[in-house]
Amino acid sequence: WLQNLTVGVFSCFRGHSNAISDCCFTSDGRYLCTASWDKSLKIWDIKTGEFQSRGPVTLSQGHEGSVSSCCFSQDASLVVSGGYDNAIAIWETDAAYKKLSLKGHWDWVTDVAISESKKWILSASKDSTLRLWNIEKMEHIPSVIESRKEKGSRIAQCEECERPFLSLQHGDSEVISKCVFCRLSSPARSILPLPPSIPPDL
């Protein structure tokens, strides 16, 4: 609900099939994001009211369980969400596309935040820890390191920003030519899948 204390209820938003656990606005107030126990997020265009005729944009298949929290980046290009599956998902807003998953918490994620530069993700969890993720340096995240140990890796140079990065070798998969940060800026690419097991230490 959005409520104006002078004139009463301004608008009622319906679309989720279960309880809404969190919501947030973009910095300019145009968009509203809602997170729900129905395992999805929805983005509502408040300025144009387009959702009233076409419905909200749905972000789904990013969490295996209920979504507990959500946060827009400063420029509204990304949405970060936390879930009861102990994971953090990073979404590209325009394409409604999950670009990255972060796993490392041992209990559900209670809150998430993203820095203005979009370099840092902060997550809070019921496991009594805060975790700060540098998504420019994915090689330092244990879950990604574990995957590379199993499948092999090499140092490559990003074709876009020319910075060196650690690239996975999958045998029959295509060669990755961009670093994580540049792939986050491209709707056509995604981050490699995470391993099934997560090491205990950051």
PDB file of C-alpha atoms in Angstrom:
ATOM      1  CA  TRP A   1       0.000   0.000   0.000  1.00  0.00           C
ATOM      2  CA  LEU A   2       1.014   3.594  -0.606  1.00  0.00           C
ATOM      3  CA  GLN A   3      -0.727   5.970   1.769  1.00  0.00           C
ATOM      4  CA  ASN A   4      -1.125   9.705   1.672  1.00  0.00           C
ATOM      5  CA  LEU A   5      -1.919  10.935   5.192  1.00  0.00           C
ATOM      6  CA  THR A   6      -4.030  13.774   3.789  1.00  0.00           C
ATOM      7  CA  VAL A   7      -6.230  12.021   1.237  1.00  0.00           C
ATOM      8  CA  GLY A   8      -5.996   8.374   2.349  1.00  0.00           C
ATOM      9  CA  VAL A   9      -4.847   5.390   0.306  1.00  0.00           C
ATOM     10  CA  PHE A  10      -3.266   6.442  -2.982  1.00  0.00           C
ATOM     11  CA  SER A  11      -2.871   3.052  -4.668  1.00  0.00           C
ATOM     12  CA  CYS A  12      -3.177  -0.652  -3.915  1.00  0.00           C
ATOM     13  CA  PHE A  13      -0.671  -3.045  -5.503  1.00  0.00           C
ATOM     14  CA  ARG A  14      -1.704  -6.623  -6.201  1.00  0.00           C
ATOM     15  CA  GLY A  15       0.335  -9.269  -7.974  1.00  0.00           C
ATOM     16  CA  HIS A  16       2.130 -11.500  -5.502  1.00  0.00           C
ATOM     17  CA  SER A  17       0.659 -14.847  -4.518  1.00  0.00           C
ATOM     18  CA  ASN A  18       2.114 -14.839  -1.005  1.00  0.00           C
ATOM     19  CA  ALA A  19       3.199 -12.425   1.720  1.00  0.00           C
ATOM     20  CA  ILE A  20       5.354  -9.437   0.768  1.00  0.00           C
ATOM     21  CA  SER A  21       8.506  -9.474   2.907  1.00  0.00           C
ATOM     22  CA  ASP A  22      10.262  -6.269   1.803  1.00  0.00           C
ATOM     23  CA  CYS A  23      10.008  -3.293  -0.544  1.00  0.00           C
ATOM     24  CA  CYS A  24      12.187  -0.394  -1.694  1.00  0.00           C
ATOM     25  CA  PHE A  25      12.090   2.641  -3.996  1.00  0.00           C
ATOM     26  CA  THR A  26      14.631   3.810  -6.554  1.00  0.00           C
ATOM     27  CA  SER A  27      16.468   7.006  -5.568  1.00  0.00           C
ATOM     28  CA  ASP A  28      14.238   9.085  -7.873  1.00  0.00           C
ATOM     29  CA  GLY A  29      11.056   7.492  -6.537  1.00  0.00           C
ATOM     30  CA  ARG A  30       9.910   6.253  -9.934  1.00  0.00           C
ATOM     31  CA  TYR A  31      10.098   2.504  -9.346  1.00  0.00           C
ATOM     32  CA  LEU A  32       9.064   0.307  -6.440  1.00  0.00           C
ATOM     33  CA  CYS A  33      10.443  -3.192  -5.929  1.00  0.00           C
ATOM     34  CA  THR A  34       8.649  -5.762  -3.781  1.00  0.00           C
ATOM     35  CA  ALA A  35      10.055  -9.063  -2.479  1.00  0.00           C
ATOM     36  CA  SER A  36       7.764 -11.933  -1.584  1.00  0.00           C
ATOM     37  CA  TRP A  37       7.474 -15.379  -0.075  1.00  0.00           C
ATOM     38  CA  ASP A  38       6.231 -16.500  -3.503  1.00  0.00           C
ATOM     39  CA  LYS A  39       9.965 -16.668  -4.504  1.00  0.00           C
ATOM     40  CA  SER A  40       9.739 -13.638  -6.793  1.00  0.00           C
ATOM     41  CA  LEU A  41      10.324  -9.895  -6.919  1.00  0.00           C
ATOM     42  CA  LYS A  42       8.188  -7.400  -8.801  1.00  0.00           C
ATOM     43  CA  ILE A  43       9.077  -3.940 -10.113  1.00  0.00           C
ATOM     44  CA  TRP A  44       6.309  -1.345 -10.318  1.00  0.00           C
ATOM     45  CA  ASP A  45       6.534   1.851 -12.389  1.00  0.00           C
ATOM     46  CA  ILE A  46       4.974   4.346  -9.988  1.00  0.00           C
ATOM     47  CA  LYS A  47       5.532   7.402 -12.184  1.00  0.00           C
ATOM     48  CA  THR A  48       3.663   6.178 -15.257  1.00  0.00           C
ATOM     49  CA  GLY A  49       1.284   3.768 -13.544  1.00  0.00           C
ATOM     50  CA  GLU A  50       1.920   1.346 -16.403  1.00  0.00           C
ATOM     51  CA  PHE A  51       1.596  -1.612 -14.025  1.00  0.00           C
ATOM     52  CA  GLN A  52      -2.142  -0.856 -13.750  1.00  0.00           C
ATOM     53  CA  SER A  53      -2.690  -1.971 -17.346  1.00  0.00           C
ATOM     54  CA  ARG A  54       0.269  -4.250 -18.096  1.00  0.00           C
ATOM     55  CA  GLY A  55       1.173  -5.532 -14.659  1.00  0.00           C
ATOM     56  CA  PRO A  56       4.531  -5.237 -12.892  1.00  0.00           C
ATOM     57  CA  VAL A  57       7.847  -6.615 -14.172  1.00  0.00           C
ATOM     58  CA  THR A  58       8.473  -9.974 -12.477  1.00  0.00           C
ATOM     59  CA  LEU A  59      11.919 -11.219 -11.412  1.00  0.00           C
ATOM     60  CA  SER A  60      11.661 -14.970 -10.845  1.00  0.00           C
ATOM     61  CA  GLN A  61      13.737 -18.157 -10.724  1.00  0.00           C
ATOM     62  CA  GLY A  62      16.464 -16.389  -8.797  1.00  0.00           C
ATOM     63  CA  HIS A  63      15.842 -17.976  -5.414  1.00  0.00           C
ATOM     64  CA  GLU A  64      14.999 -21.525  -4.410  1.00  0.00           C
ATOM     65  CA  GLY A  65      12.966 -20.253  -1.455  1.00  0.00           C
ATOM     66  CA  SER A  66      11.126 -17.161  -0.289  1.00  0.00           C
ATOM     67  CA  VAL A  67      12.719 -13.767  -1.003  1.00  0.00           C
ATOM     68  CA  SER A  68      13.441 -11.870   2.208  1.00  0.00           C
ATOM     69  CA  SER A  69      14.921  -8.537   1.108  1.00  0.00           C
ATOM     70  CA  CYS A  70      15.585  -6.269  -1.856  1.00  0.00           C
ATOM     71  CA  CYS A  71      17.555  -3.147  -2.737  1.00  0.00           C
ATOM     72  CA  PHE A  72      18.044  -0.997  -5.859  1.00  0.00           C
ATOM     73  CA  SER A  73      21.440   0.316  -6.926  1.00  0.00           C
ATOM     74  CA  GLN A  74      21.776   4.112  -6.930  1.00  0.00           C
ATOM     75  CA  ASP A  75      21.201   4.321 -10.705  1.00  0.00           C
ATOM     76  CA  ALA A  76      18.401   1.696 -10.586  1.00  0.00           C
ATOM     77  CA  SER A  77      20.188  -0.513 -13.127  1.00  0.00           C
ATOM     78  CA  LEU A  78      20.539  -3.393 -10.641  1.00  0.00           C
ATOM     79  CA  VAL A  79      18.396  -4.991  -7.969  1.00  0.00           C
ATOM     80  CA  VAL A  80      19.964  -7.051  -5.196  1.00  0.00           C
ATOM     81  CA  SER A  81      17.843  -9.577  -3.330  1.00  0.00           C
ATOM     82  CA  GLY A  82      18.391 -11.904  -0.374  1.00  0.00           C
ATOM     83  CA  GLY A  83      16.525 -15.105   0.301  1.00  0.00           C
ATOM     84  CA  TYR A  84      15.607 -17.860   2.679  1.00  0.00           C
ATOM     85  CA  ASP A  85      17.790 -20.111   0.492  1.00  0.00           C
ATOM     86  CA  ASN A  86      20.834 -18.372   2.108  1.00  0.00           C
ATOM     87  CA  ALA A  87      21.707 -16.754  -1.241  1.00  0.00           C
ATOM     88  CA  ILE A  88      22.009 -13.263  -2.707  1.00  0.00           C
ATOM     89  CA  ALA A  89      20.880 -12.593  -6.289  1.00  0.00           C
ATOM     90  CA  ILE A  90      21.876  -9.650  -8.481  1.00  0.00           C
ATOM     91  CA  TRP A  91      19.436  -8.696 -11.229  1.00  0.00           C
ATOM     92  CA  GLU A  92      19.625  -6.404 -14.233  1.00  0.00           C
ATOM     93  CA  THR A  93      16.527  -4.228 -13.910  1.00  0.00           C
ATOM     94  CA  ASP A  94      15.776  -3.450 -17.565  1.00  0.00           C
ATOM     95  CA  ALA A  95      16.130  -7.026 -18.810  1.00  0.00           C
ATOM     96  CA  ALA A  96      14.593  -8.655 -15.691  1.00  0.00           C
ATOM     97  CA  TYR A  97      17.583 -10.965 -15.805  1.00  0.00           C
ATOM     98  CA  LYS A  98      19.510 -12.603 -12.943  1.00  0.00           C
ATOM     99  CA  LYS A  99      23.170 -11.848 -13.564  1.00  0.00           C
ATOM    100  CA  LEU A 100      24.830 -13.338 -10.507  1.00  0.00           C
ATOM    101  CA  SER A 101      24.272 -15.438  -7.393  1.00  0.00           C
ATOM    102  CA  LEU A 102      26.375 -15.197  -4.235  1.00  0.00           C
ATOM    103  CA  LYS A 103      26.458 -18.066  -1.742  1.00  0.00           C
ATOM    104  CA  GLY A 104      28.320 -18.254   1.548  1.00  0.00           C
ATOM    105  CA  HIS A 105      25.835 -17.673   4.360  1.00  0.00           C
ATOM    106  CA  TRP A 106      24.763 -20.619   6.488  1.00  0.00           C
ATOM    107  CA  ASP A 107      21.308 -19.265   7.284  1.00  0.00           C
ATOM    108  CA  TRP A 108      18.763 -17.063   5.529  1.00  0.00           C
ATOM    109  CA  VAL A 109      19.700 -13.576   4.355  1.00  0.00           C
ATOM    110  CA  THR A 110      17.900 -10.895   6.355  1.00  0.00           C
ATOM    111  CA  ASP A 111      19.007  -7.763   4.465  1.00  0.00           C
ATOM    112  CA  VAL A 112      21.094  -6.614   1.495  1.00  0.00           C
ATOM    113  CA  ALA A 113      22.671  -3.362   0.285  1.00  0.00           C
ATOM    114  CA  ILE A 114      24.722  -2.250  -2.718  1.00  0.00           C
ATOM    115  CA  SER A 115      27.301   0.546  -2.883  1.00  0.00           C
ATOM    116  CA  GLU A 116      26.832   3.562  -5.141  1.00  0.00           C
ATOM    117  CA  SER A 117      29.703   2.354  -7.339  1.00  0.00           C
ATOM    118  CA  LYS A 118      28.020  -1.075  -7.678  1.00  0.00           C
ATOM    119  CA  LYS A 119      31.333  -2.631  -6.644  1.00  0.00           C
ATOM    120  CA  TRP A 120      30.309  -3.827  -3.181  1.00  0.00           C
ATOM    121  CA  ILE A 121      27.383  -5.946  -1.997  1.00  0.00           C
ATOM    122  CA  LEU A 122      26.678  -6.131   1.740  1.00  0.00           C
ATOM    123  CA  SER A 123      24.538  -8.946   3.134  1.00  0.00           C
ATOM    124  CA  ALA A 124      23.258  -9.622   6.648  1.00  0.00           C
ATOM    125  CA  SER A 125      22.128 -13.064   7.763  1.00  0.00           C
ATOM    126  CA  LYS A 126      20.447 -14.972  10.553  1.00  0.00           C
ATOM    127  CA  ASP A 127      23.799 -16.804  10.872  1.00  0.00           C
ATOM    128  CA  SER A 128      24.923 -13.693  12.853  1.00  0.00           C
ATOM    129  CA  THR A 129      27.356 -12.488  10.187  1.00  0.00           C
ATOM    130  CA  LEU A 130      27.667  -9.604   7.738  1.00  0.00           C
ATOM    131  CA  ARG A 131      29.408 -10.381   4.464  1.00  0.00           C
ATOM    132  CA  LEU A 132      30.939  -7.801   2.138  1.00  0.00           C
ATOM    133  CA  TRP A 133      31.264  -9.003  -1.451  1.00  0.00           C
ATOM    134  CA  ASN A 134      33.533  -7.323  -4.003  1.00  0.00           C
ATOM    135  CA  ILE A 135      31.888  -8.290  -7.289  1.00  0.00           C
ATOM    136  CA  GLU A 136      34.812  -6.833  -9.233  1.00  0.00           C
ATOM    137  CA  LYS A 137      37.060  -9.482  -7.680  1.00  0.00           C
ATOM    138  CA  MET A 138      35.043 -12.679  -7.873  1.00  0.00           C
ATOM    139  CA  GLU A 139      38.209 -14.779  -7.560  1.00  0.00           C
ATOM    140  CA  HIS A 140      38.299 -13.836  -3.862  1.00  0.00           C
ATOM    141  CA  ILE A 141      34.824 -15.242  -3.164  1.00  0.00           C
ATOM    142  CA  PRO A 142      35.226 -18.791  -1.768  1.00  0.00           C
ATOM    143  CA  SER A 143      32.371 -20.359  -3.733  1.00  0.00           C
ATOM    144  CA  VAL A 144      33.894 -19.192  -7.003  1.00  0.00           C
ATOM    145  CA  ILE A 145      37.384 -20.292  -5.980  1.00  0.00           C
ATOM    146  CA  GLU A 146      36.012 -23.735  -5.146  1.00  0.00           C
ATOM    147  CA  SER A 147      34.457 -24.043  -8.584  1.00  0.00           C
ATOM    148  CA  ARG A 148      37.719 -23.079 -10.268  1.00  0.00           C
ATOM    149  CA  LYS A 149      39.682 -25.637  -8.268  1.00  0.00           C
ATOM    150  CA  GLU A 150      37.391 -28.367  -9.540  1.00  0.00           C
ATOM    151  CA  LYS A 151      37.240 -27.342 -13.194  1.00  0.00           C
ATOM    152  CA  GLY A 152      40.534 -25.564 -13.843  1.00  0.00           C
ATOM    153  CA  SER A 153      41.341 -21.917 -14.410  1.00  0.00           C
ATOM    154  CA  ARG A 154      43.588 -19.524 -16.264  1.00  0.00           C
ATOM    155  CA  ILE A 155      44.451 -15.840 -16.149  1.00  0.00           C
ATOM    156  CA  ALA A 156      42.848 -13.935 -19.025  1.00  0.00           C
ATOM    157  CA  GLN A 157      42.635 -10.303 -20.064  1.00  0.00           C
ATOM    158  CA  CYS A 158      39.202  -8.734 -20.337  1.00  0.00           C
ATOM    159  CA  GLU A 159      38.523  -7.703 -23.917  1.00  0.00           C
ATOM    160  CA  GLU A 160      36.495  -4.702 -22.737  1.00  0.00           C
ATOM    161  CA  CYS A 161      38.352  -3.109 -19.805  1.00  0.00           C
ATOM    162  CA  GLU A 162      41.668  -4.971 -20.363  1.00  0.00           C
ATOM    163  CA  ARG A 163      42.004  -5.895 -16.686  1.00  0.00           C
ATOM    164  CA  PRO A 164      43.304  -9.413 -15.852  1.00  0.00           C
ATOM    165  CA  PHE A 165      40.801 -11.867 -14.407  1.00  0.00           C
ATOM    166  CA  LEU A 166      40.647 -15.542 -13.469  1.00  0.00           C
ATOM    167  CA  SER A 167      38.684 -17.466 -16.099  1.00  0.00           C
ATOM    168  CA  LEU A 168      37.105 -20.897 -15.665  1.00  0.00           C
ATOM    169  CA  GLN A 169      37.836 -23.664 -18.157  1.00  0.00           C
ATOM    170  CA  HIS A 170      34.804 -25.860 -18.864  1.00  0.00           C
ATOM    171  CA  GLY A 171      36.034 -27.966 -21.761  1.00  0.00           C
ATOM    172  CA  ASP A 172      33.000 -27.881 -24.053  1.00  0.00           C
ATOM    173  CA  SER A 173      31.792 -24.404 -23.052  1.00  0.00           C
ATOM    174  CA  GLU A 174      32.570 -21.180 -24.872  1.00  0.00           C
ATOM    175  CA  VAL A 175      35.585 -19.135 -23.858  1.00  0.00           C
ATOM    176  CA  ILE A 176      34.855 -16.277 -21.447  1.00  0.00           C
ATOM    177  CA  SER A 177      36.477 -13.081 -22.699  1.00  0.00           C
ATOM    178  CA  LYS A 178      35.128 -10.505 -20.218  1.00  0.00           C
ATOM    179  CA  CYS A 179      35.669 -10.030 -16.500  1.00  0.00           C
ATOM    180  CA  VAL A 180      32.787 -10.278 -14.029  1.00  0.00           C
ATOM    181  CA  PHE A 181      32.321  -6.510 -13.778  1.00  0.00           C
ATOM    182  CA  CYS A 182      32.007  -6.050 -17.540  1.00  0.00           C
ATOM    183  CA  ARG A 183      29.665  -9.030 -17.787  1.00  0.00           C
ATOM    184  CA  LEU A 184      27.477  -7.406 -15.119  1.00  0.00           C
ATOM    185  CA  SER A 185      27.109  -4.469 -17.515  1.00  0.00           C
ATOM    186  CA  SER A 186      26.069  -6.718 -20.402  1.00  0.00           C
ATOM    187  CA  PRO A 187      22.535  -8.230 -20.493  1.00  0.00           C
ATOM    188  CA  ALA A 188      23.681 -10.887 -22.942  1.00  0.00           C
ATOM    189  CA  ARG A 189      26.091 -12.626 -20.562  1.00  0.00           C
ATOM    190  CA  SER A 190      25.746 -14.338 -17.192  1.00  0.00           C
ATOM    191  CA  ILE A 191      28.103 -15.437 -14.461  1.00  0.00           C
ATOM    192  CA  LEU A 192      29.146 -19.096 -14.382  1.00  0.00           C
ATOM    193  CA  PRO A 193      27.111 -21.447 -12.162  1.00  0.00           C
ATOM    194  CA  LEU A 194      28.086 -21.811  -8.536  1.00  0.00           C
ATOM    195  CA  PRO A 195      29.375 -25.059  -7.043  1.00  0.00           C
ATOM    196  CA  PRO A 196      27.101 -27.313  -4.964  1.00  0.00           C
ATOM    197  CA  SER A 197      29.186 -26.972  -1.784  1.00  0.00           C
ATOM    198  CA  ILE A 198      30.380 -23.794  -0.097  1.00  0.00           C
ATOM    199  CA  PRO A 199      33.615 -23.622   1.936  1.00  0.00           C
ATOM    200  CA  PRO A 200      33.163 -22.423   5.538  1.00  0.00           C
ATOM    201  CA  ASP A 201      35.428 -19.379   5.531  1.00  0.00           C
ATOM    202  CA  LEU A 202      35.383 -16.154   3.528  1.00  0.00           C
TER     203      LEU A 202
END
